[in-house]
Short mmCIF file of C-alpha atoms and ligand atoms in Angstrom, two decimals:
data_model
loop_
_atom_site.label_atom_id
_atom_site.label_comp_id
_atom_site.label_asym_id
_atom_site.label_seq_id
_atom_site.Cartn_x
_atom_site.Cartn_y
_atom_site.Cartn_z
CA MET A 1 27.31 168.08 -85.09
CA SER A 2 29.53 169.22 -87.92
CA LYS A 3 27.41 169.98 -91.43
CA LYS A 4 27.70 167.17 -94.11
CA PRO A 5 29.02 167.99 -97.55
CA ASN A 6 26.73 168.89 -100.14
CA ARG A 7 27.93 166.70 -103.35
CA ILE A 8 27.21 166.01 -106.80
CA VAL A 9 28.28 162.68 -108.40
CA VAL A 10 28.76 162.57 -112.16
CA GLY A 11 30.16 160.26 -114.75
CA LEU A 12 33.19 161.39 -116.48
CA PHE A 13 32.67 159.26 -120.02
CA TRP A 14 29.97 157.69 -121.43
CA GLY A 15 27.91 156.66 -118.42
CA ASP A 16 28.19 153.19 -116.81
CA GLU A 17 31.28 154.37 -115.01
CA GLY A 18 29.60 152.66 -111.79
CA LYS A 19 28.14 155.96 -110.38
CA ALA A 20 25.49 154.05 -108.51
CA LYS A 21 28.15 152.14 -106.30
CA ILE A 22 29.64 155.29 -105.35
CA VAL A 23 26.48 157.02 -104.72
CA ASP A 24 25.34 153.90 -102.48
CA PHE A 25 28.64 154.39 -100.70
CA LEU A 26 28.20 158.24 -100.07
CA THR A 27 24.53 157.88 -99.15
CA LYS A 28 25.38 156.77 -95.62
CA ASP A 29 26.75 160.70 -95.42
CA ALA A 30 23.42 162.09 -97.14
CA GLU A 31 20.07 163.11 -95.85
CA VAL A 32 18.42 163.41 -99.46
CA VAL A 33 19.52 161.86 -102.80
CA ILE A 34 18.21 163.32 -105.87
CA ARG A 35 18.19 162.28 -109.32
CA TYR A 36 18.28 165.67 -111.49
CA GLN A 37 18.08 164.69 -115.16
CA GLY A 38 17.40 161.71 -117.57
CA GLY A 39 14.78 159.15 -116.98
CA ALA A 40 14.39 155.51 -117.33
CA ASN A 41 17.47 155.50 -119.91
CA ALA A 42 19.61 154.95 -116.81
CA GLY A 43 20.16 151.77 -115.18
CA HIS A 44 22.01 152.53 -111.99
CA SER A 45 23.06 148.80 -110.27
CA VAL A 46 24.19 148.09 -106.71
CA GLU A 47 24.81 144.86 -105.60
CA VAL A 48 23.69 144.17 -101.90
CA ASP A 49 24.23 141.09 -99.95
CA GLY A 50 24.61 139.12 -103.30
CA LYS A 51 21.58 140.76 -104.86
CA ARG A 52 21.85 143.01 -107.88
CA PHE A 53 19.14 145.97 -107.90
CA ILE A 54 19.00 147.99 -111.10
CA LEU A 55 17.14 151.37 -110.41
CA HIS A 56 16.15 153.07 -113.84
CA GLN A 57 14.26 156.24 -112.13
CA VAL A 58 14.35 155.95 -108.63
CA PRO A 59 17.45 157.40 -106.71
CA THR A 60 19.96 154.89 -105.40
CA GLY A 61 19.54 156.42 -102.17
CA ILE A 62 16.33 154.24 -101.75
CA LEU A 63 18.48 151.13 -100.83
CA HIS A 64 19.16 152.81 -97.79
CA PRO A 65 16.25 152.93 -95.24
CA GLY A 66 14.97 156.08 -94.15
CA LYS A 67 16.82 158.16 -96.61
CA ILE A 68 14.88 160.70 -98.63
CA CYS A 69 14.96 160.50 -102.17
CA VAL A 70 13.77 163.05 -104.84
CA LEU A 71 13.11 162.98 -108.64
CA GLY A 72 13.86 166.53 -109.56
CA ALA A 73 12.27 168.85 -112.03
CA GLY A 74 14.94 168.44 -114.43
CA MET A 75 13.94 164.45 -115.15
CA ALA A 76 11.79 163.25 -118.00
CA ILE A 77 9.63 160.71 -116.23
CA ASP A 78 7.67 157.67 -117.47
CA LEU A 79 5.46 157.36 -114.82
CA PRO A 80 3.88 153.80 -115.38
CA GLU A 81 7.39 152.31 -115.33
CA LEU A 82 8.27 154.24 -112.24
CA VAL A 83 5.18 152.47 -110.40
CA GLU A 84 6.51 149.15 -111.71
CA GLU A 85 9.98 150.12 -110.42
CA LEU A 86 8.31 150.95 -106.92
CA LYS A 87 6.30 147.84 -106.92
CA ASN A 88 9.49 145.91 -107.68
CA LEU A 89 11.10 147.33 -104.92
CA GLU A 90 8.37 146.79 -102.28
CA LYS A 91 8.22 143.19 -103.17
CA CYS A 92 12.07 143.15 -102.15
CA GLY A 93 10.95 144.82 -98.70
CA ILE A 94 11.98 148.22 -99.58
CA GLU A 95 9.38 150.84 -98.24
CA TRP A 96 9.67 154.02 -100.39
CA ARG A 97 6.07 155.79 -99.13
CA GLY A 98 6.64 159.15 -97.25
CA ARG A 99 10.68 159.19 -98.46
CA LEU A 100 10.41 159.41 -102.19
CA PHE A 101 8.98 162.26 -103.96
CA VAL A 102 8.46 163.26 -107.51
CA SER A 103 8.78 166.97 -108.90
CA PRO A 104 5.36 167.92 -110.31
CA ARG A 105 7.50 170.31 -112.77
CA ALA A 106 9.19 167.05 -114.44
CA HIS A 107 8.14 166.26 -117.68
CA LEU A 108 6.34 163.12 -118.79
CA VAL A 109 7.63 160.55 -121.03
CA LEU A 110 4.47 159.37 -122.79
CA ARG A 111 4.18 155.77 -124.60
CA PHE A 112 4.15 157.82 -127.98
CA HIS A 113 7.47 159.33 -127.20
CA LYS A 114 8.99 155.61 -127.33
CA ASP A 115 6.97 154.92 -130.81
CA ILE A 116 8.43 158.31 -132.18
CA GLU A 117 11.80 157.31 -130.91
CA LYS A 118 11.58 154.07 -132.66
CA PHE A 119 10.50 155.68 -135.66
CA GLN A 120 13.36 158.42 -135.78
CA GLU A 121 16.18 156.13 -134.89
CA LYS A 122 15.75 154.30 -138.51
CA ASP A 123 17.08 157.38 -139.73
CA VAL A 124 19.49 159.04 -137.24
CA ASN A 125 20.82 155.74 -135.59
CA ILE A 126 22.23 157.12 -132.38
CA GLY A 127 21.67 153.87 -130.89
CA THR A 128 19.46 155.29 -127.92
CA THR A 129 17.80 153.32 -125.33
CA LEU A 130 14.48 153.66 -126.91
CA ARG A 131 13.13 154.89 -123.69
CA GLY A 132 11.57 157.99 -125.15
CA ILE A 133 13.89 160.43 -123.51
CA GLY A 134 14.95 162.43 -126.72
CA PRO A 135 11.26 163.18 -127.95
CA ALA A 136 10.11 163.93 -124.48
CA TYR A 137 12.77 166.47 -123.96
CA ALA A 138 12.45 167.79 -127.39
CA ASP A 139 8.83 168.62 -126.55
CA LYS A 140 9.86 170.42 -123.60
CA ALA A 141 12.26 172.49 -125.46
CA ARG A 142 9.51 173.09 -127.86
CA ARG A 143 7.41 173.85 -125.12
CA ILE A 144 4.52 171.80 -125.84
CA GLY A 145 5.59 168.84 -123.34
CA ILE A 146 3.09 167.77 -120.81
CA ARG A 147 4.54 167.87 -117.25
CA ILE A 148 3.47 166.07 -114.15
CA CYS A 149 1.46 169.03 -112.87
CA ASP A 150 -0.61 168.79 -116.02
CA VAL A 151 -2.09 165.39 -115.42
CA GLU A 152 -5.81 165.41 -114.56
CA GLN A 153 -7.31 162.58 -112.78
CA ASN A 154 -10.46 162.74 -114.90
CA PRO A 155 -9.99 160.22 -118.27
CA MET A 156 -11.98 162.93 -120.74
CA ALA A 157 -9.93 165.62 -119.42
CA MET A 158 -6.58 163.78 -119.78
CA HIS A 159 -7.76 162.37 -122.98
CA LEU A 160 -8.21 165.85 -124.52
CA ILE A 161 -4.69 167.13 -123.03
CA VAL A 162 -2.78 164.49 -124.91
CA GLY A 163 -5.22 164.87 -127.99
CA LYS A 164 -4.03 168.40 -127.88
CA TRP A 165 -0.59 167.62 -127.68
CA ALA A 166 -0.78 165.19 -130.42
CA GLU A 167 -2.10 167.69 -132.85
CA LYS A 168 1.03 169.80 -132.31
CA CYS A 169 3.62 167.09 -133.45
CA ASN A 170 3.47 166.70 -136.76
CA LEU A 171 5.50 163.38 -136.65
CA TYR A 172 2.30 162.06 -135.00
CA GLU A 173 0.14 161.45 -137.83
CA LEU A 174 2.73 159.02 -139.18
CA ILE A 175 2.68 156.63 -136.22
CA LYS A 176 -0.95 155.78 -136.04
CA TYR A 177 -1.75 156.74 -132.23
CA GLU A 178 -5.37 156.91 -132.27
CA GLY A 179 -5.94 153.42 -130.88
CA GLY A 180 -3.61 153.69 -128.06
CA ILE A 181 -4.60 156.88 -126.19
CA SER A 182 -7.43 155.68 -123.94
CA GLU A 183 -5.22 152.58 -122.68
CA MET A 184 -2.21 154.95 -122.36
CA VAL A 185 -4.38 157.83 -120.34
CA ASP A 186 -5.68 154.83 -118.09
CA LYS A 187 -2.34 153.95 -117.08
CA LEU A 188 -0.97 157.20 -116.47
CA ILE A 189 -3.96 158.30 -114.20
CA ASN A 190 -3.37 154.99 -112.46
CA ALA A 191 0.44 155.79 -111.77
CA PHE A 192 -0.22 159.27 -110.98
CA CYS A 193 -3.00 158.09 -108.37
CA PHE A 194 -0.59 155.38 -107.05
CA LEU A 195 1.87 157.89 -106.48
CA GLY A 196 -0.68 160.36 -104.55
CA ASP A 197 1.12 162.57 -102.14
CA SER A 198 4.71 161.58 -103.44
CA ILE A 199 4.11 163.87 -106.14
CA SER A 200 5.52 167.09 -104.47
CA GLU A 201 8.08 169.90 -105.13
CA LYS A 202 10.67 169.36 -102.91
CA SER A 203 13.29 172.03 -104.14
CA ALA A 204 12.73 174.35 -101.06
CA PHE A 205 13.08 171.59 -98.46
CA ILE A 206 16.40 170.59 -100.15
CA ASP A 207 17.65 174.07 -100.27
CA GLU A 208 17.09 174.16 -96.48
CA ILE A 209 18.77 170.73 -95.85
CA ALA A 210 21.81 171.87 -97.82
CA ARG A 211 21.84 175.06 -95.97
CA THR A 212 21.57 173.70 -92.28
CA SER A 213 22.50 169.95 -91.91
CA GLY A 214 23.92 169.82 -95.23
CA GLY A 215 23.92 166.01 -96.70
CA VAL A 216 22.36 166.78 -100.39
CA LEU A 217 23.51 164.04 -102.61
CA ALA A 218 22.79 164.67 -106.36
CA GLU A 219 23.17 161.56 -108.49
CA GLY A 220 23.89 162.36 -112.10
CA ALA A 221 23.03 159.83 -114.88
CA GLN A 222 24.86 159.03 -118.12
CA GLY A 223 28.02 160.86 -118.36
CA THR A 224 29.82 164.06 -119.44
CA MET A 225 30.42 162.73 -122.97
CA LEU A 226 26.78 162.11 -123.17
CA SER A 227 25.94 165.69 -122.29
CA LEU A 228 23.68 167.45 -124.68
CA ASN A 229 26.28 170.40 -124.42
CA TRP A 230 29.53 168.91 -124.07
CA GLY A 231 29.16 165.50 -125.58
CA THR A 232 29.58 164.01 -128.56
CA TYR A 233 26.89 165.47 -130.44
CA PRO A 234 24.74 164.22 -131.69
CA PHE A 235 25.75 160.88 -130.33
CA VAL A 236 24.40 162.26 -127.00
CA THR A 237 21.52 161.94 -124.63
CA SER A 238 19.15 164.98 -124.43
CA SER A 239 19.99 166.50 -121.06
CA GLU A 240 22.49 168.23 -119.29
CA THR A 241 24.40 165.55 -117.68
CA THR A 242 27.36 167.40 -115.89
CA ALA A 243 27.09 168.76 -112.65
CA GLY A 244 26.21 172.14 -114.03
CA GLY A 245 22.88 170.18 -114.57
CA ALA A 246 22.32 169.33 -110.79
CA ALA A 247 21.43 172.61 -109.19
CA GLU A 248 19.36 173.56 -112.37
CA GLY A 249 17.76 170.11 -112.38
CA ILE A 250 16.67 170.21 -108.62
CA GLY A 251 15.91 173.93 -108.18
CA ILE A 252 18.59 175.05 -105.55
CA ASP A 253 21.30 177.72 -105.10
CA LEU A 254 24.20 176.29 -106.85
CA ARG A 255 26.72 177.49 -104.72
CA LEU A 256 25.25 175.21 -101.87
CA PHE A 257 27.46 172.29 -103.33
CA ASP A 258 30.42 171.70 -101.65
CA GLU A 259 32.14 168.87 -103.67
CA VAL A 260 32.00 167.20 -107.43
CA ILE A 261 32.84 163.63 -107.40
CA GLY A 262 33.80 162.52 -110.79
CA VAL A 263 33.32 158.69 -111.68
CA ALA A 264 35.83 157.10 -114.02
CA LYS A 265 35.84 153.30 -114.91
CA ALA A 266 39.38 152.05 -114.89
CA PHE A 267 38.99 151.48 -118.68
CA CYS A 268 36.42 153.24 -120.93
CA THR A 269 33.03 151.99 -122.39
CA ARG A 270 30.27 153.22 -124.28
CA VAL A 271 27.05 152.00 -125.59
CA GLY A 272 25.42 153.11 -128.56
CA ASN A 273 27.12 154.83 -131.73
CA GLY A 274 29.51 157.87 -132.00
CA PRO A 275 33.20 158.43 -131.82
CA PHE A 276 35.26 156.37 -129.21
CA PRO A 277 38.93 157.06 -129.67
CA THR A 278 40.49 154.49 -127.58
CA GLU A 279 37.92 151.66 -128.55
CA ALA A 280 40.05 148.41 -128.13
CA ASP A 281 40.51 145.40 -130.82
CA GLU A 282 37.92 142.89 -130.43
CA GLN A 283 40.11 140.42 -128.45
CA THR A 284 40.93 143.11 -125.76
CA GLN A 285 37.43 144.17 -125.82
CA GLN A 286 35.93 140.77 -125.13
CA ILE A 287 38.33 140.46 -121.95
CA LEU A 288 36.98 143.81 -120.83
CA ARG A 289 33.51 143.01 -121.25
CA GLY A 290 33.35 139.84 -119.87
CA THR A 291 31.14 136.92 -120.81
CA GLY A 292 27.57 138.49 -119.67
CA GLU A 293 27.35 135.77 -117.11
CA HIS A 294 27.76 138.24 -114.26
CA GLY A 295 25.60 141.29 -113.38
CA TYR A 296 28.77 143.52 -113.82
CA ASP A 297 29.77 142.53 -116.92
CA GLU A 298 30.05 145.17 -119.46
CA PHE A 299 26.32 144.59 -121.20
CA GLY A 300 23.90 147.50 -120.98
CA SER A 301 21.68 147.23 -117.48
CA THR A 302 18.76 149.17 -119.38
CA THR A 303 19.02 147.32 -122.97
CA GLY A 304 21.28 144.16 -122.39
CA ARG A 305 23.21 145.60 -125.43
CA PRO A 306 27.08 144.65 -125.25
CA ARG A 307 29.00 147.75 -124.43
CA ARG A 308 31.92 149.10 -126.91
CA CYS A 309 35.06 148.55 -124.45
CA GLY A 310 38.50 150.25 -124.63
CA TRP A 311 41.66 151.80 -123.03
CA PHE A 312 41.23 154.67 -120.44
CA ASP A 313 41.28 158.06 -122.28
CA GLY A 314 43.11 160.77 -120.33
CA VAL A 315 42.30 163.43 -122.84
CA ILE A 316 38.73 162.82 -122.04
CA LEU A 317 39.40 162.42 -118.39
CA LYS A 318 41.01 166.02 -118.29
CA TYR A 319 38.06 167.68 -120.24
CA ALA A 320 35.50 166.24 -118.13
CA CYS A 321 37.25 167.02 -114.45
CA ARG A 322 37.73 170.76 -116.19
CA ILE A 323 33.69 170.92 -117.56
CA ASN A 324 32.63 169.46 -114.21
CA GLY A 325 34.57 171.03 -111.72
CA VAL A 326 35.79 167.81 -110.39
CA ASP A 327 37.42 167.78 -107.01
CA TRP A 328 37.64 164.07 -106.43
CA ILE A 329 37.72 161.16 -108.52
CA ALA A 330 36.30 157.79 -107.98
CA LEU A 331 37.76 155.18 -110.07
CA THR A 332 35.68 152.04 -110.30
CA LYS A 333 36.26 148.76 -111.45
CA LEU A 334 39.94 148.61 -111.07
CA ASP A 335 39.69 144.80 -110.35
CA VAL A 336 38.79 144.10 -113.96
CA LEU A 337 42.12 145.01 -115.05
CA SER A 338 44.04 142.54 -112.48
CA GLU A 339 44.66 140.21 -115.37
CA ILE A 340 45.74 142.28 -118.31
CA ASP A 341 49.26 143.08 -119.18
CA PRO A 342 50.28 145.47 -120.39
CA ILE A 343 47.40 147.90 -119.30
CA LYS A 344 47.16 150.98 -121.86
CA ILE A 345 46.45 154.82 -121.10
CA ALA A 346 45.97 157.38 -123.75
CA THR A 347 47.83 160.40 -122.64
CA LYS A 348 47.16 162.46 -125.73
CA TYR A 349 45.74 162.59 -129.09
CA LYS A 350 48.44 163.19 -132.05
CA ASP A 351 48.16 166.94 -132.97
CA CYS A 352 44.96 167.53 -131.02
CA GLU A 353 45.33 169.25 -127.45
CA ASP A 354 41.43 168.99 -126.15
CA VAL A 355 38.52 167.02 -127.23
CA PRO A 356 37.34 168.77 -130.21
CA ALA A 357 33.71 169.90 -130.67
CA SER A 358 33.15 167.88 -133.88
CA SER A 359 32.39 164.40 -133.49
CA SER A 360 33.96 163.37 -137.12
CA LYS A 361 37.11 165.09 -135.77
CA LEU A 362 36.87 163.18 -132.62
CA ASN A 363 36.65 159.94 -134.67
CA ASN A 364 39.81 160.49 -136.66
CA VAL A 365 41.90 161.48 -133.25
CA ILE A 366 44.78 159.24 -132.81
CA PRO A 367 45.46 158.46 -129.40
CA GLU A 368 48.74 158.20 -128.10
CA TYR A 369 49.38 155.42 -125.49
CA GLU A 370 51.48 154.74 -122.64
CA ASP A 371 52.10 151.10 -121.72
CA PHE A 372 51.62 150.03 -117.97
CA PRO A 373 52.92 146.86 -116.70
CA GLY A 374 49.74 144.60 -115.44
CA TRP A 375 49.60 143.51 -111.47
CA ASN A 376 48.88 139.95 -112.51
CA LYS A 377 47.29 139.54 -109.23
CA GLN A 378 43.41 139.30 -108.22
CA ILE A 379 42.45 142.36 -106.03
CA CYS A 380 38.84 141.90 -105.60
CA GLY A 381 37.45 142.82 -102.59
CA ALA A 382 40.42 144.83 -101.79
CA ARG A 383 39.51 147.26 -98.55
CA SER A 384 42.71 149.31 -98.21
CA ILE A 385 45.39 150.82 -100.18
CA GLU A 386 48.30 148.62 -98.96
CA GLU A 387 46.31 145.72 -100.58
CA LEU A 388 47.08 147.01 -104.08
CA PRO A 389 49.93 145.92 -105.70
CA GLU A 390 52.60 148.76 -106.90
CA ASN A 391 51.67 148.46 -110.31
CA ALA A 392 48.16 149.13 -109.53
CA LYS A 393 48.91 152.22 -107.26
CA ARG A 394 51.17 153.54 -110.34
CA TYR A 395 48.33 153.37 -112.53
CA ILE A 396 46.02 155.31 -110.44
CA SER A 397 48.85 157.95 -109.72
CA THR A 398 48.91 158.41 -113.60
CA ILE A 399 45.28 159.14 -113.74
CA GLU A 400 45.79 161.53 -110.79
CA SER A 401 48.77 163.21 -112.96
CA ILE A 402 46.75 163.43 -116.14
CA SER A 403 43.73 164.86 -114.25
CA GLY A 404 45.36 166.89 -111.70
CA ARG A 405 42.76 165.69 -109.46
CA LYS A 406 43.22 162.84 -106.27
CA VAL A 407 41.41 159.62 -106.61
CA LYS A 408 39.38 159.34 -103.50
CA TYR A 409 37.40 156.49 -103.88
CA ILE A 410 38.57 153.02 -105.35
CA GLY A 411 36.03 150.34 -106.52
CA THR A 412 37.63 146.74 -106.24
CA GLY A 413 34.66 144.41 -106.86
CA PRO A 414 30.91 144.37 -107.55
CA GLY A 415 29.69 144.19 -103.92
CA ARG A 416 28.84 147.45 -102.00
CA ASP A 417 31.54 147.38 -99.63
CA ASP A 418 34.42 146.58 -102.43
CA ILE A 419 35.71 149.98 -102.22
CA ILE A 420 38.86 151.78 -100.97
CA CYS A 421 38.15 155.27 -99.34
CA LEU A 422 41.13 157.41 -99.18
CA GLU A 423 40.40 160.09 -96.57
P1 IMP B 501 18.92 158.37 -124.84
O1 IMP B 501 19.68 158.81 -123.83
O2 IMP B 501 18.18 156.98 -124.58
O3 IMP B 501 18.33 159.24 -125.87
O4 IMP B 501 20.21 157.70 -125.73
C1 IMP B 501 21.45 158.44 -125.85
C2 IMP B 501 22.66 157.64 -126.13
O5 IMP B 501 22.87 158.01 -124.66
C3 IMP B 501 22.81 156.48 -126.44
O6 IMP B 501 23.92 156.24 -127.10
C4 IMP B 501 22.64 155.74 -125.34
O7 IMP B 501 23.16 154.41 -125.53
C5 IMP B 501 23.24 156.41 -124.11
N1 IMP B 501 22.95 156.00 -122.82
C6 IMP B 501 21.44 156.69 -122.43
N2 IMP B 501 21.44 156.51 -121.13
C7 IMP B 501 22.55 155.55 -120.72
C8 IMP B 501 22.91 155.30 -119.47
O8 IMP B 501 22.38 155.07 -118.49
N3 IMP B 501 24.32 154.57 -119.88
C9 IMP B 501 25.17 154.37 -121.02
N4 IMP B 501 24.42 155.24 -122.13
C10 IMP B 501 23.45 155.61 -121.69
#
């Protein structure tokens, strides 16, 4: 049997590109699916037989019976929330025991991280998901974080660990934490016990799979422009969302990966604050966003916030393809553009070749657009390239020529099989 490719799937813009649908599609060829960064700030949604699943911390691969799923060391994990997510999956008949594993090296997101974040957001106003991600990763970087391997099942011992951590956090004084420690410790221990043997380091196992049968699928969360290093700092998340974060967050030899698949939506969106050069006028935004009545409309899967919508940004596409070393592009939600005419793509910024480092500079760039005639025909559910109108194919080939990468997967609707795969 030939070896399966080891792949990384990453978002090329500000998250919500439709990565979960692509990961779900590629899981058929995978042995193990791993989330390598982020945590419950993600909302990966897949529609299976008309039912929409939204996964926050559990890898999308869980929707395929028998596939192994891992929450890697690079994640910041909210254990009680993870248990809720797993119980909800159980209610839908999805068995996870024996095939889902959590790295003991992953850092914990404590309830207090969420409190701290609410408090900080009043000042900095990043527009975060308020899932405690930033404060948890900040503790990790300050080397005062608590990891899953630090959890003690004895409440007194755990109380002491959390208390010591609290002492190290100056901000803590401000948020009256005392009352909540016991309750939080109990929830944490319960979640830890519920997971039991599922807390187990799998990096050696994944390394072995990658070398032998292949079929390692790394599922990125958020997107390149939310990367702590390469995104629109400070309007970013607190982890490395690019392909570079995968080997690090899983703990395997980075040379084992064969392919990087960059996911781009056919138009751009972002939630939260920060620069968005191609943000459209309100009327166009409303068309792109949808009303909210469908699960696939542009409202946050984690927070329900309406997403900001805009035209496809070719400058960011090129940048993100370079940063991630993208081999193939997956272009999602092409069907949403069906009734828009003309369709615009920003092919360059005036007087600015690349994405500037400074967010205020990016805020002030002037995109230069090319207009494309729309196709004025529903393409929802198309399964072959022949079903796409010429103007849709032209749109795709422009994206290919801007990025210098082939579009290999095209999302044409909300269902898991609404996808065209160009081999
Ligand atoms: P945080 O990750 O909750 O700290 O939020 C930081 C920024 O990333 C905010 O602009 C969030 O809206 C954005 N963000 C975080 N996770 C996601 C996601 O899964 N999709 C889209 N945006 C996200």
